[in-house]
JSON list of C-alpha atoms in Angstrom, two decimals:
[
{"chain": "E", "resi": 2, "resn": "ASP", "atom": "CA", "xyz": [130.45, 73.98, 141.38]},
{"chain": "E", "resi": 3, "resn": "GLN", "atom": "CA", "xyz": [134.15, 73.25, 141.08]},
{"chain": "E", "resi": 4, "resn": "GLN", "atom": "CA", "xyz": [136.23, 75.08, 143.65]},
{"chain": "E", "resi": 5, "resn": "VAL", "atom": "CA", "xyz": [139.49, 74.26, 141.87]},
{"chain": "E", "resi": 6, "resn": "LYS", "atom": "CA", "xyz": [139.71, 74.91, 138.15]},
{"chain": "E", "resi": 7, "resn": "GLN", "atom": "CA", "xyz": [142.24, 74.09, 135.50]},
{"chain": "E", "resi": 8, "resn": "ASN", "atom": "CA", "xyz": [141.00, 75.91, 132.44]},
{"chain": "E", "resi": 9, "resn": "SER", "atom": "CA", "xyz": [143.49, 74.47, 129.97]},
{"chain": "E", "resi": 10, "resn": "PRO", "atom": "CA", "xyz": [142.67, 70.84, 129.15]},
{"chain": "E", "resi": 11, "resn": "SER", "atom": "CA", "xyz": [145.92, 70.43, 127.25]},
{"chain": "E", "resi": 12, "resn": "LEU", "atom": "CA", "xyz": [149.30, 72.03, 126.68]},
{"chain": "E", "resi": 13, "resn": "SER", "atom": "CA", "xyz": [152.01, 71.22, 124.18]},
{"chain": "E", "resi": 14, "resn": "VAL", "atom": "CA", "xyz": [155.61, 72.42, 124.55]},
{"chain": "E", "resi": 15, "resn": "GLN", "atom": "CA", "xyz": [158.94, 71.68, 122.97]},
{"chain": "E", "resi": 16, "resn": "GLU", "atom": "CA", "xyz": [161.55, 69.69, 124.86]},
{"chain": "E", "resi": 17, "resn": "GLY", "atom": "CA", "xyz": [163.88, 72.01, 126.76]},
{"chain": "E", "resi": 18, "resn": "ARG", "atom": "CA", "xyz": [161.38, 74.86, 126.98]},
{"chain": "E", "resi": 19, "resn": "ILE", "atom": "CA", "xyz": [159.34, 75.90, 129.98]},
{"chain": "E", "resi": 20, "resn": "SER", "atom": "CA", "xyz": [155.95, 74.37, 130.72]},
{"chain": "E", "resi": 21, "resn": "ILE", "atom": "CA", "xyz": [153.52, 76.49, 132.73]},
{"chain": "E", "resi": 22, "resn": "LEU", "atom": "CA", "xyz": [150.39, 74.85, 134.07]},
{"chain": "E", "resi": 23, "resn": "ASN", "atom": "CA", "xyz": [147.78, 77.03, 135.72]},
{"chain": "E", "resi": 24, "resn": "CYS", "atom": "CA", "xyz": [145.19, 76.49, 138.42]},
{"chain": "E", "resi": 25, "resn": "ASP", "atom": "CA", "xyz": [142.57, 78.80, 139.92]},
{"chain": "E", "resi": 26, "resn": "TYR", "atom": "CA", "xyz": [140.55, 78.35, 143.07]},
{"chain": "E", "resi": 27, "resn": "THR", "atom": "CA", "xyz": [137.53, 80.05, 144.53]},
{"chain": "E", "resi": 28, "resn": "ASN", "atom": "CA", "xyz": [137.56, 79.15, 148.22]},
{"chain": "E", "resi": 29, "resn": "SER", "atom": "CA", "xyz": [139.62, 81.65, 150.22]},
{"chain": "E", "resi": 30, "resn": "MET", "atom": "CA", "xyz": [139.83, 79.12, 153.07]},
{"chain": "E", "resi": 31, "resn": "PHE", "atom": "CA", "xyz": [142.21, 76.91, 151.09]},
{"chain": "E", "resi": 32, "resn": "ASP", "atom": "CA", "xyz": [145.67, 77.07, 152.59]},
{"chain": "E", "resi": 33, "resn": "TYR", "atom": "CA", "xyz": [147.44, 74.03, 151.20]},
{"chain": "E", "resi": 34, "resn": "PHE", "atom": "CA", "xyz": [147.95, 73.21, 147.55]},
{"chain": "E", "resi": 35, "resn": "LEU", "atom": "CA", "xyz": [149.45, 70.26, 145.73]},
{"chain": "E", "resi": 36, "resn": "TRP", "atom": "CA", "xyz": [150.22, 69.10, 142.23]},
{"chain": "E", "resi": 37, "resn": "TYR", "atom": "CA", "xyz": [149.85, 65.50, 141.15]},
{"chain": "E", "resi": 38, "resn": "LYS", "atom": "CA", "xyz": [151.10, 63.87, 137.98]},
{"chain": "E", "resi": 39, "resn": "LYS", "atom": "CA", "xyz": [149.30, 61.00, 136.28]},
{"chain": "E", "resi": 40, "resn": "TYR", "atom": "CA", "xyz": [150.53, 58.67, 133.57]},
{"chain": "E", "resi": 41, "resn": "PRO", "atom": "CA", "xyz": [148.08, 56.49, 131.61]},
{"chain": "E", "resi": 42, "resn": "ALA", "atom": "CA", "xyz": [147.00, 53.32, 133.42]},
{"chain": "E", "resi": 43, "resn": "GLU", "atom": "CA", "xyz": [148.58, 54.51, 136.66]},
{"chain": "E", "resi": 44, "resn": "GLY", "atom": "CA", "xyz": [147.31, 56.33, 139.72]},
{"chain": "E", "resi": 45, "resn": "PRO", "atom": "CA", "xyz": [148.22, 59.98, 140.34]},
{"chain": "E", "resi": 46, "resn": "THR", "atom": "CA", "xyz": [151.50, 60.54, 142.15]},
{"chain": "E", "resi": 47, "resn": "PHE", "atom": "CA", "xyz": [152.41, 63.48, 144.33]},
{"chain": "E", "resi": 48, "resn": "LEU", "atom": "CA", "xyz": [154.71, 66.01, 142.68]},
{"chain": "E", "resi": 49, "resn": "ILE", "atom": "CA", "xyz": [155.03, 69.16, 144.78]},
{"chain": "E", "resi": 50, "resn": "SER", "atom": "CA", "xyz": [153.10, 71.17, 147.34]},
{"chain": "E", "resi": 51, "resn": "ILE", "atom": "CA", "xyz": [152.92, 74.65, 148.80]},
{"chain": "E", "resi": 52, "resn": "SER", "atom": "CA", "xyz": [151.29, 76.09, 151.88]},
{"chain": "E", "resi": 53, "resn": "SER", "atom": "CA", "xyz": [149.74, 79.51, 151.98]},
{"chain": "E", "resi": 54, "resn": "ILE", "atom": "CA", "xyz": [152.53, 80.94, 154.12]},
{"chain": "E", "resi": 55, "resn": "LYS", "atom": "CA", "xyz": [154.79, 80.73, 151.07]},
{"chain": "E", "resi": 56, "resn": "ASP", "atom": "CA", "xyz": [154.51, 82.11, 147.58]},
{"chain": "E", "resi": 57, "resn": "LYS", "atom": "CA", "xyz": [157.02, 79.79, 145.97]},
{"chain": "E", "resi": 58, "resn": "ASN", "atom": "CA", "xyz": [158.30, 76.26, 146.42]},
{"chain": "E", "resi": 59, "resn": "GLU", "atom": "CA", "xyz": [160.97, 74.68, 144.30]},
{"chain": "E", "resi": 60, "resn": "ASP", "atom": "CA", "xyz": [162.00, 71.06, 143.82]},
{"chain": "E", "resi": 61, "resn": "GLY", "atom": "CA", "xyz": [164.51, 70.47, 141.08]},
{"chain": "E", "resi": 62, "resn": "ARG", "atom": "CA", "xyz": [162.94, 71.29, 137.73]},
{"chain": "E", "resi": 63, "resn": "PHE", "atom": "CA", "xyz": [159.55, 71.91, 139.30]},
{"chain": "E", "resi": 64, "resn": "THR", "atom": "CA", "xyz": [158.46, 75.17, 140.91]},
{"chain": "E", "resi": 65, "resn": "VAL", "atom": "CA", "xyz": [155.03, 76.04, 142.20]},
{"chain": "E", "resi": 66, "resn": "PHE", "atom": "CA", "xyz": [153.99, 79.67, 142.58]},
{"chain": "E", "resi": 67, "resn": "LEU", "atom": "CA", "xyz": [151.07, 80.82, 144.69]},
{"chain": "E", "resi": 68, "resn": "ASN", "atom": "CA", "xyz": [149.30, 84.15, 144.29]},
{"chain": "E", "resi": 69, "resn": "LYS", "atom": "CA", "xyz": [146.80, 84.29, 147.14]},
{"chain": "E", "resi": 70, "resn": "SER", "atom": "CA", "xyz": [145.28, 87.61, 146.19]},
{"chain": "E", "resi": 71, "resn": "ALA", "atom": "CA", "xyz": [144.46, 86.28, 142.71]},
{"chain": "E", "resi": 72, "resn": "LYS", "atom": "CA", "xyz": [143.58, 82.80, 144.04]},
{"chain": "E", "resi": 73, "resn": "HIS", "atom": "CA", "xyz": [145.91, 81.38, 141.45]},
{"chain": "E", "resi": 74, "resn": "LEU", "atom": "CA", "xyz": [148.74, 78.90, 141.43]},
{"chain": "E", "resi": 75, "resn": "SER", "atom": "CA", "xyz": [150.99, 77.71, 138.69]},
{"chain": "E", "resi": 76, "resn": "LEU", "atom": "CA", "xyz": [153.45, 74.88, 138.12]},
{"chain": "E", "resi": 77, "resn": "HIS", "atom": "CA", "xyz": [156.59, 75.63, 136.15]},
{"chain": "E", "resi": 78, "resn": "ILE", "atom": "CA", "xyz": [158.66, 72.83, 134.67]},
{"chain": "E", "resi": 79, "resn": "VAL", "atom": "CA", "xyz": [162.08, 73.90, 133.43]},
{"chain": "E", "resi": 80, "resn": "PRO", "atom": "CA", "xyz": [163.45, 72.42, 131.27]},
{"chain": "E", "resi": 81, "resn": "SER", "atom": "CA", "xyz": [160.60, 70.26, 130.04]},
{"chain": "E", "resi": 82, "resn": "GLN", "atom": "CA", "xyz": [161.41, 66.67, 129.11]},
{"chain": "E", "resi": 83, "resn": "PRO", "atom": "CA", "xyz": [159.43, 64.11, 127.08]},
{"chain": "E", "resi": 84, "resn": "GLY", "atom": "CA", "xyz": [159.03, 62.04, 130.27]},
{"chain": "E", "resi": 85, "resn": "ASP", "atom": "CA", "xyz": [157.05, 64.92, 131.76]},
{"chain": "E", "resi": 86, "resn": "SER", "atom": "CA", "xyz": [154.22, 64.18, 129.33]},
{"chain": "E", "resi": 87, "resn": "ALA", "atom": "CA", "xyz": [151.31, 63.32, 131.61]},
{"chain": "E", "resi": 88, "resn": "VAL", "atom": "CA", "xyz": [148.11, 64.72, 133.06]},
{"chain": "E", "resi": 89, "resn": "TYR", "atom": "CA", "xyz": [148.70, 67.19, 135.89]},
{"chain": "E", "resi": 90, "resn": "PHE", "atom": "CA", "xyz": [146.10, 67.77, 138.58]},
{"chain": "E", "resi": 91, "resn": "CYS", "atom": "CA", "xyz": [146.16, 70.57, 141.08]},
{"chain": "E", "resi": 92, "resn": "ALA", "atom": "CA", "xyz": [144.48, 70.06, 144.44]},
{"chain": "E", "resi": 93, "resn": "ALA", "atom": "CA", "xyz": [143.62, 72.24, 147.42]},
{"chain": "E", "resi": 94, "resn": "SER", "atom": "CA", "xyz": [142.64, 71.79, 151.02]},
{"chain": "E", "resi": 95, "resn": "ALA", "atom": "CA", "xyz": [142.34, 73.61, 154.32]},
{"chain": "E", "resi": 96, "resn": "ASN", "atom": "CA", "xyz": [142.61, 72.76, 157.97]},
{"chain": "E", "resi": 97, "resn": "ASN", "atom": "CA", "xyz": [139.78, 70.47, 159.07]},
{"chain": "E", "resi": 98, "resn": "PHE", "atom": "CA", "xyz": [138.44, 70.09, 155.54]},
{"chain": "E", "resi": 99, "resn": "ASN", "atom": "CA", "xyz": [139.40, 66.39, 155.60]},
{"chain": "E", "resi": 100, "resn": "LYS", "atom": "CA", "xyz": [139.54, 66.28, 151.85]},
{"chain": "E", "resi": 101, "resn": "PHE", "atom": "CA", "xyz": [141.30, 67.54, 148.77]},
{"chain": "E", "resi": 102, "resn": "TYR", "atom": "CA", "xyz": [139.49, 69.35, 146.02]},
{"chain": "E", "resi": 103, "resn": "PHE", "atom": "CA", "xyz": [140.92, 68.50, 142.62]},
{"chain": "E", "resi": 104, "resn": "GLY", "atom": "CA", "xyz": [140.94, 70.35, 139.35]},
{"chain": "E", "resi": 105, "resn": "SER", "atom": "CA", "xyz": [139.96, 68.67, 136.08]},
{"chain": "E", "resi": 106, "resn": "GLY", "atom": "CA", "xyz": [143.56, 68.21, 134.97]},
{"chain": "E", "resi": 107, "resn": "THR", "atom": "CA", "xyz": [145.82, 69.49, 132.18]},
{"chain": "E", "resi": 108, "resn": "LYS", "atom": "CA", "xyz": [147.36, 67.06, 129.73]},
{"chain": "E", "resi": 109, "resn": "LEU", "atom": "CA", "xyz": [150.94, 68.09, 129.01]},
{"chain": "E", "resi": 110, "resn": "ASN", "atom": "CA", "xyz": [152.67, 66.89, 125.86]},
{"chain": "E", "resi": 111, "resn": "VAL", "atom": "CA", "xyz": [156.39, 67.56, 125.63]},
{"chain": "E", "resi": 112, "resn": "LYS", "atom": "CA", "xyz": [157.59, 67.11, 122.08]},
{"chain": "E", "resi": 113, "resn": "PRO", "atom": "CA", "xyz": [161.13, 65.85, 121.42]},
{"chain": "A", "resi": 16, "resn": "GLU", "atom": "CA", "xyz": [157.04, 48.09, 148.94]},
{"chain": "A", "resi": 17, "resn": "ALA", "atom": "CA", "xyz": [154.64, 50.77, 150.13]},
{"chain": "A", "resi": 18, "resn": "GLN", "atom": "CA", "xyz": [151.53, 50.67, 148.03]},
{"chain": "A", "resi": 19, "resn": "VAL", "atom": "CA", "xyz": [147.79, 50.96, 147.65]},
{"chain": "A", "resi": 20, "resn": "THR", "atom": "CA", "xyz": [146.30, 47.95, 145.89]},
{"chain": "A", "resi": 21, "resn": "GLN", "atom": "CA", "xyz": [142.93, 47.95, 144.17]},
{"chain": "A", "resi": 22, "resn": "ASN", "atom": "CA", "xyz": [141.04, 45.05, 142.65]},
{"chain": "A", "resi": 23, "resn": "PRO", "atom": "CA", "xyz": [139.73, 44.48, 140.10]},
{"chain": "A", "resi": 24, "resn": "ARG", "atom": "CA", "xyz": [141.64, 46.75, 137.75]},
{"chain": "A", "resi": 25, "resn": "TYR", "atom": "CA", "xyz": [139.04, 46.32, 135.02]},
{"chain": "A", "resi": 26, "resn": "LEU", "atom": "CA", "xyz": [135.44, 45.21, 135.25]},
{"chain": "A", "resi": 27, "resn": "ILE", "atom": "CA", "xyz": [132.48, 45.14, 132.91]},
{"chain": "A", "resi": 28, "resn": "THR", "atom": "CA", "xyz": [129.18, 44.44, 134.61]},
{"chain": "A", "resi": 29, "resn": "VAL", "atom": "CA", "xyz": [125.47, 44.90, 134.08]},
{"chain": "A", "resi": 30, "resn": "THR", "atom": "CA", "xyz": [122.97, 47.21, 135.71]},
{"chain": "A", "resi": 31, "resn": "GLY", "atom": "CA", "xyz": [121.87, 46.06, 139.14]},
{"chain": "A", "resi": 32, "resn": "LYS", "atom": "CA", "xyz": [124.51, 43.43, 139.77]},
{"chain": "A", "resi": 33, "resn": "LYS", "atom": "CA", "xyz": [126.17, 44.21, 143.10]},
{"chain": "A", "resi": 34, "resn": "LEU", "atom": "CA", "xyz": [129.92, 44.58, 143.03]},
{"chain": "A", "resi": 35, "resn": "THR", "atom": "CA", "xyz": [132.75, 45.45, 145.38]},
{"chain": "A", "resi": 36, "resn": "VAL", "atom": "CA", "xyz": [136.04, 47.11, 144.55]},
{"chain": "A", "resi": 37, "resn": "THR", "atom": "CA", "xyz": [138.63, 46.28, 147.16]},
{"chain": "A", "resi": 38, "resn": "CYS", "atom": "CA", "xyz": [141.35, 48.61, 148.38]},
{"chain": "A", "resi": 39, "resn": "SER", "atom": "CA", "xyz": [144.21, 47.76, 150.68]},
{"chain": "A", "resi": 40, "resn": "GLN", "atom": "CA", "xyz": [147.18, 49.81, 151.88]},
{"chain": "A", "resi": 41, "resn": "ASN", "atom": "CA", "xyz": [150.29, 48.57, 153.67]},
{"chain": "A", "resi": 42, "resn": "MET", "atom": "CA", "xyz": [151.53, 51.90, 155.06]},
{"chain": "A", "resi": 43, "resn": "ASN", "atom": "CA", "xyz": [149.48, 51.97, 158.27]},
{"chain": "A", "resi": 44, "resn": "HIS", "atom": "CA", "xyz": [147.73, 55.10, 157.05]},
{"chain": "A", "resi": 45, "resn": "GLU", "atom": "CA", "xyz": [144.81, 56.38, 159.06]},
{"chain": "A", "resi": 46, "resn": "TYR", "atom": "CA", "xyz": [143.09, 58.25, 156.23]},
{"chain": "A", "resi": 47, "resn": "MET", "atom": "CA", "xyz": [141.63, 56.53, 153.16]},
{"chain": "A", "resi": 48, "resn": "SER", "atom": "CA", "xyz": [139.45, 57.82, 150.40]},
{"chain": "A", "resi": 49, "resn": "TRP", "atom": "CA", "xyz": [137.74, 56.88, 147.15]},
{"chain": "A", "resi": 50, "resn": "TYR", "atom": "CA", "xyz": [137.65, 59.08, 144.06]},
{"chain": "A", "resi": 51, "resn": "ARG", "atom": "CA", "xyz": [136.14, 58.77, 140.63]},
{"chain": "A", "resi": 52, "resn": "GLN", "atom": "CA", "xyz": [137.68, 60.36, 137.58]},
{"chain": "A", "resi": 53, "resn": "ASP", "atom": "CA", "xyz": [135.46, 61.47, 134.71]},
{"chain": "A", "resi": 54, "resn": "PRO", "atom": "CA", "xyz": [136.39, 63.49, 131.61]},
{"chain": "A", "resi": 55, "resn": "GLY", "atom": "CA", "xyz": [136.28, 67.22, 132.26]},
{"chain": "A", "resi": 56, "resn": "LEU", "atom": "CA", "xyz": [135.44, 66.74, 135.93]},
{"chain": "A", "resi": 57, "resn": "GLY", "atom": "CA", "xyz": [138.74, 65.65, 137.37]},
{"chain": "A", "resi": 58, "resn": "LEU", "atom": "CA", "xyz": [138.85, 63.64, 140.56]},
{"chain": "A", "resi": 59, "resn": "ARG", "atom": "CA", "xyz": [135.76, 63.78, 142.71]},
{"chain": "A", "resi": 60, "resn": "GLN", "atom": "CA", "xyz": [135.65, 62.33, 146.18]},
{"chain": "A", "resi": 61, "resn": "ILE", "atom": "CA", "xyz": [133.07, 59.63, 146.85]},
{"chain": "A", "resi": 62, "resn": "TYR", "atom": "CA", "xyz": [133.71, 58.67, 150.48]},
{"chain": "A", "resi": 63, "resn": "TYR", "atom": "CA", "xyz": [136.51, 59.01, 152.95]},
{"chain": "A", "resi": 64, "resn": "SER", "atom": "CA", "xyz": [137.54, 57.47, 156.26]},
{"chain": "A", "resi": 65, "resn": "MET", "atom": "CA", "xyz": [139.49, 59.14, 159.02]},
{"chain": "A", "resi": 66, "resn": "ASN", "atom": "CA", "xyz": [140.11, 55.86, 160.86]},
{"chain": "A", "resi": 67, "resn": "VAL", "atom": "CA", "xyz": [138.64, 52.43, 161.56]},
{"chain": "A", "resi": 68, "resn": "GLU", "atom": "CA", "xyz": [134.84, 52.56, 161.78]},
{"chain": "A", "resi": 69, "resn": "VAL", "atom": "CA", "xyz": [134.85, 56.27, 160.87]},
{"chain": "A", "resi": 70, "resn": "THR", "atom": "CA", "xyz": [133.55, 57.04, 157.39]},
{"chain": "A", "resi": 71, "resn": "ASP", "atom": "CA", "xyz": [131.93, 60.07, 155.82]},
{"chain": "A", "resi": 72, "resn": "LYS", "atom": "CA", "xyz": [130.45, 61.18, 152.52]},
{"chain": "A", "resi": 73, "resn": "GLY", "atom": "CA", "xyz": [132.43, 63.05, 149.94]},
{"chain": "A", "resi": 74, "resn": "ASP", "atom": "CA", "xyz": [131.02, 65.05, 147.05]},
{"chain": "A", "resi": 75, "resn": "VAL", "atom": "CA", "xyz": [129.39, 62.25, 145.06]},
{"chain": "A", "resi": 76, "resn": "PRO", "atom": "CA", "xyz": [128.35, 59.48, 147.49]},
{"chain": "A", "resi": 77, "resn": "GLU", "atom": "CA", "xyz": [125.02, 58.53, 145.87]},
{"chain": "A", "resi": 78, "resn": "GLY", "atom": "CA", "xyz": [124.89, 54.89, 144.84]},
{"chain": "A", "resi": 79, "resn": "TYR", "atom": "CA", "xyz": [127.97, 53.88, 146.82]},
{"chain": "A", "resi": 80, "resn": "LYS", "atom": "CA", "xyz": [128.72, 52.40, 150.22]},
{"chain": "A", "resi": 81, "resn": "VAL", "atom": "CA", "xyz": [131.97, 51.89, 152.07]},
{"chain": "A", "resi": 82, "resn": "SER", "atom": "CA", "xyz": [133.19, 50.20, 155.21]},
{"chain": "A", "resi": 83, "resn": "ARG", "atom": "CA", "xyz": [136.34, 50.45, 157.31]},
{"chain": "A", "resi": 84, "resn": "LYS", "atom": "CA", "xyz": [136.49, 47.44, 159.57]},
{"chain": "A", "resi": 85, "resn": "GLU", "atom": "CA", "xyz": [140.27, 47.23, 159.45]},
{"chain": "A", "resi": 86, "resn": "LYS", "atom": "CA", "xyz": [142.82, 49.98, 159.12]},
{"chain": "A", "resi": 87, "resn": "ARG", "atom": "CA", "xyz": [144.33, 48.62, 155.92]},
{"chain": "A", "resi": 88, "resn": "ASN", "atom": "CA", "xyz": [141.14, 47.92, 153.94]},
{"chain": "A", "resi": 89, "resn": "PHE", "atom": "CA", "xyz": [138.54, 50.28, 152.54]},
{"chain": "A", "resi": 90, "resn": "PRO", "atom": "CA", "xyz": [136.22, 48.53, 150.06]},
{"chain": "A", "resi": 91, "resn": "LEU", "atom": "CA", "xyz": [133.86, 50.44, 147.77]},
{"chain": "A", "resi": 92, "resn": "ILE", "atom": "CA", "xyz": [130.48, 48.79, 147.31]},
{"chain": "A", "resi": 93, "resn": "LEU", "atom": "CA", "xyz": [128.04, 49.42, 144.48]},
{"chain": "A", "resi": 94, "resn": "GLU", "atom": "CA", "xyz": [124.81, 47.78, 145.64]},
{"chain": "A", "resi": 95, "resn": "SER", "atom": "CA", "xyz": [122.94, 48.30, 142.36]},
{"chain": "A", "resi": 96, "resn": "PRO", "atom": "CA", "xyz": [125.28, 49.70, 139.73]},
{"chain": "A", "resi": 97, "resn": "SER", "atom": "CA", "xyz": [123.89, 51.96, 137.03]},
{"chain": "A", "resi": 98, "resn": "PRO", "atom": "CA", "xyz": [125.45, 53.15, 133.75]},
{"chain": "A", "resi": 99, "resn": "ASN", "atom": "CA", "xyz": [126.21, 56.59, 135.23]},
{"chain": "A", "resi": 100, "resn": "GLN", "atom": "CA", "xyz": [128.66, 54.85, 137.56]},
{"chain": "A", "resi": 101, "resn": "THR", "atom": "CA", "xyz": [130.81, 53.90, 134.61]},
{"chain": "A", "resi": 102, "resn": "SER", "atom": "CA", "xyz": [134.06, 55.58, 135.54]},
{"chain": "A", "resi": 103, "resn": "LEU", "atom": "CA", "xyz": [137.68, 55.23, 136.59]},
{"chain": "A", "resi": 104, "resn": "TYR", "atom": "CA", "xyz": [137.94, 54.75, 140.33]},
{"chain": "A", "resi": 105, "resn": "PHE", "atom": "CA", "xyz": [140.91, 55.49, 142.57]},
{"chain": "A", "resi": 106, "resn": "CYS", "atom": "CA", "xyz": [141.52, 54.55, 146.15]},
{"chain": "A", "resi": 107, "resn": "ALA", "atom": "CA", "xyz": [143.96, 56.73, 148.09]},
{"chain": "A", "resi": 108, "resn": "SER", "atom": "CA", "xyz": [145.48, 56.87, 151.55]},
{"chain": "A", "resi": 109, "resn": "SER", "atom": "CA", "xyz": [147.57, 59.24, 153.61]},
{"chain": "A", "resi": 110, "resn": "ILE", "atom": "CA", "xyz": [149.15, 59.23, 157.04]},
{"chain": "A", "resi": 111, "resn": "PHE", "atom": "CA", "xyz": [147.24, 62.36, 158.01]},
{"chain": "A", "resi": 112, "resn": "PRO", "atom": "CA", "xyz": [143.93, 63.65, 156.74]},
{"chain": "A", "resi": 113, "resn": "PRO", "atom": "CA", "xyz": [144.19, 66.38, 154.12]},
{"chain": "A", "resi": 114, "resn": "GLY", "atom": "CA", "xyz": [144.25, 69.84, 155.56]},
{"chain": "A", "resi": 115, "resn": "THR", "atom": "CA", "xyz": [147.25, 69.40, 157.77]},
{"chain": "A", "resi": 116, "resn": "GLY", "atom": "CA", "xyz": [149.68, 70.86, 155.28]},
{"chain": "A", "resi": 117, "resn": "LEU", "atom": "CA", "xyz": [151.25, 73.16, 157.79]},
{"chain": "A", "resi": 118, "resn": "THR", "atom": "CA", "xyz": [152.54, 70.22, 159.83]},
{"chain": "A", "resi": 119, "resn": "SER", "atom": "CA", "xyz": [153.08, 67.54, 157.23]},
{"chain": "A", "resi": 120, "resn": "THR", "atom": "CA", "xyz": [153.18, 67.02, 153.52]},
{"chain": "A", "resi": 121, "resn": "GLY", "atom": "CA", "xyz": [149.91, 65.14, 153.81]},
{"chain": "A", "resi": 122, "resn": "GLU", "atom": "CA", "xyz": [149.94, 63.98, 150.22]},
{"chain": "A", "resi": 123, "resn": "LEU", "atom": "CA", "xyz": [147.74, 61.14, 149.07]},
{"chain": "A", "resi": 124, "resn": "PHE", "atom": "CA", "xyz": [149.08, 57.82, 147.82]},
{"chain": "A", "resi": 125, "resn": "PHE", "atom": "CA", "xyz": [146.87, 56.48, 145.07]},
{"chain": "A", "resi": 126, "resn": "GLY", "atom": "CA", "xyz": [146.18, 53.01, 143.81]},
{"chain": "A", "resi": 127, "resn": "GLU", "atom": "CA", "xyz": [146.51, 52.23, 140.11]},
{"chain": "A", "resi": 128, "resn": "GLY", "atom": "CA", "xyz": [142.82, 52.65, 139.44]},
{"chain": "A", "resi": 129, "resn": "SER", "atom": "CA", "xyz": [139.84, 50.43, 138.63]},
{"chain": "A", "resi": 130, "resn": "ARG", "atom": "CA", "xyz": [138.05, 50.99, 135.36]},
{"chain": "A", "resi": 131, "resn": "LEU", "atom": "CA", "xyz": [134.41, 50.05, 135.75]},
{"chain": "A", "resi": 132, "resn": "THR", "atom": "CA", "xyz": [131.90, 49.79, 132.93]},
{"chain": "A", "resi": 133, "resn": "VAL", "atom": "CA", "xyz": [128.22, 49.29, 133.73]},
{"chain": "A", "resi": 134, "resn": "LEU", "atom": "CA", "xyz": [126.08, 48.19, 130.78]}
]
């Protein structure tokens, strides 16, 4: 049973608009969340993270929002660029878990 | 350059023929892990290692073995590969084990992946 879920396998947005990628989790013990970005034929690379003591973390065009009561996090990309086209994975962990739990990924396509 | 290196990148093999996928990191990371990526299932952890000679099972360890004799290397061994092990494999490392987000970023550094096909 997947503890981290990304229910949208794909998302298509126009260049310059906002991209919103969603992630839900079931384990209330999770207190650290990350987003990874993956291009074809490459390994995932770290994008942004958030700990449960915050509800928002921003890094340039990327912002992650955490709603603990809903067990939901989202990644906002503003403005979206064609180079953002990739698969995005969310991941979660907790103290002493010694592992990350990953979602199934959302493929983002940003159209010029 | 800081990196995680996997070999081979691509491999086609037959059922039952033992193979090893090597993984090496040059960042002096204590934590290393293997994942497999399958459509619709995302990244699932196979095995992980907290340090030299310390390894433990992840979510899908059946059919795999690992060893951690040196800090930099963490090979994945398929003793008798089967078609259901056809997948894209990633090795990853981090300075701290996941779950220490309150004191460090703790993100994983991934290799470029090894695509394995078992016929």
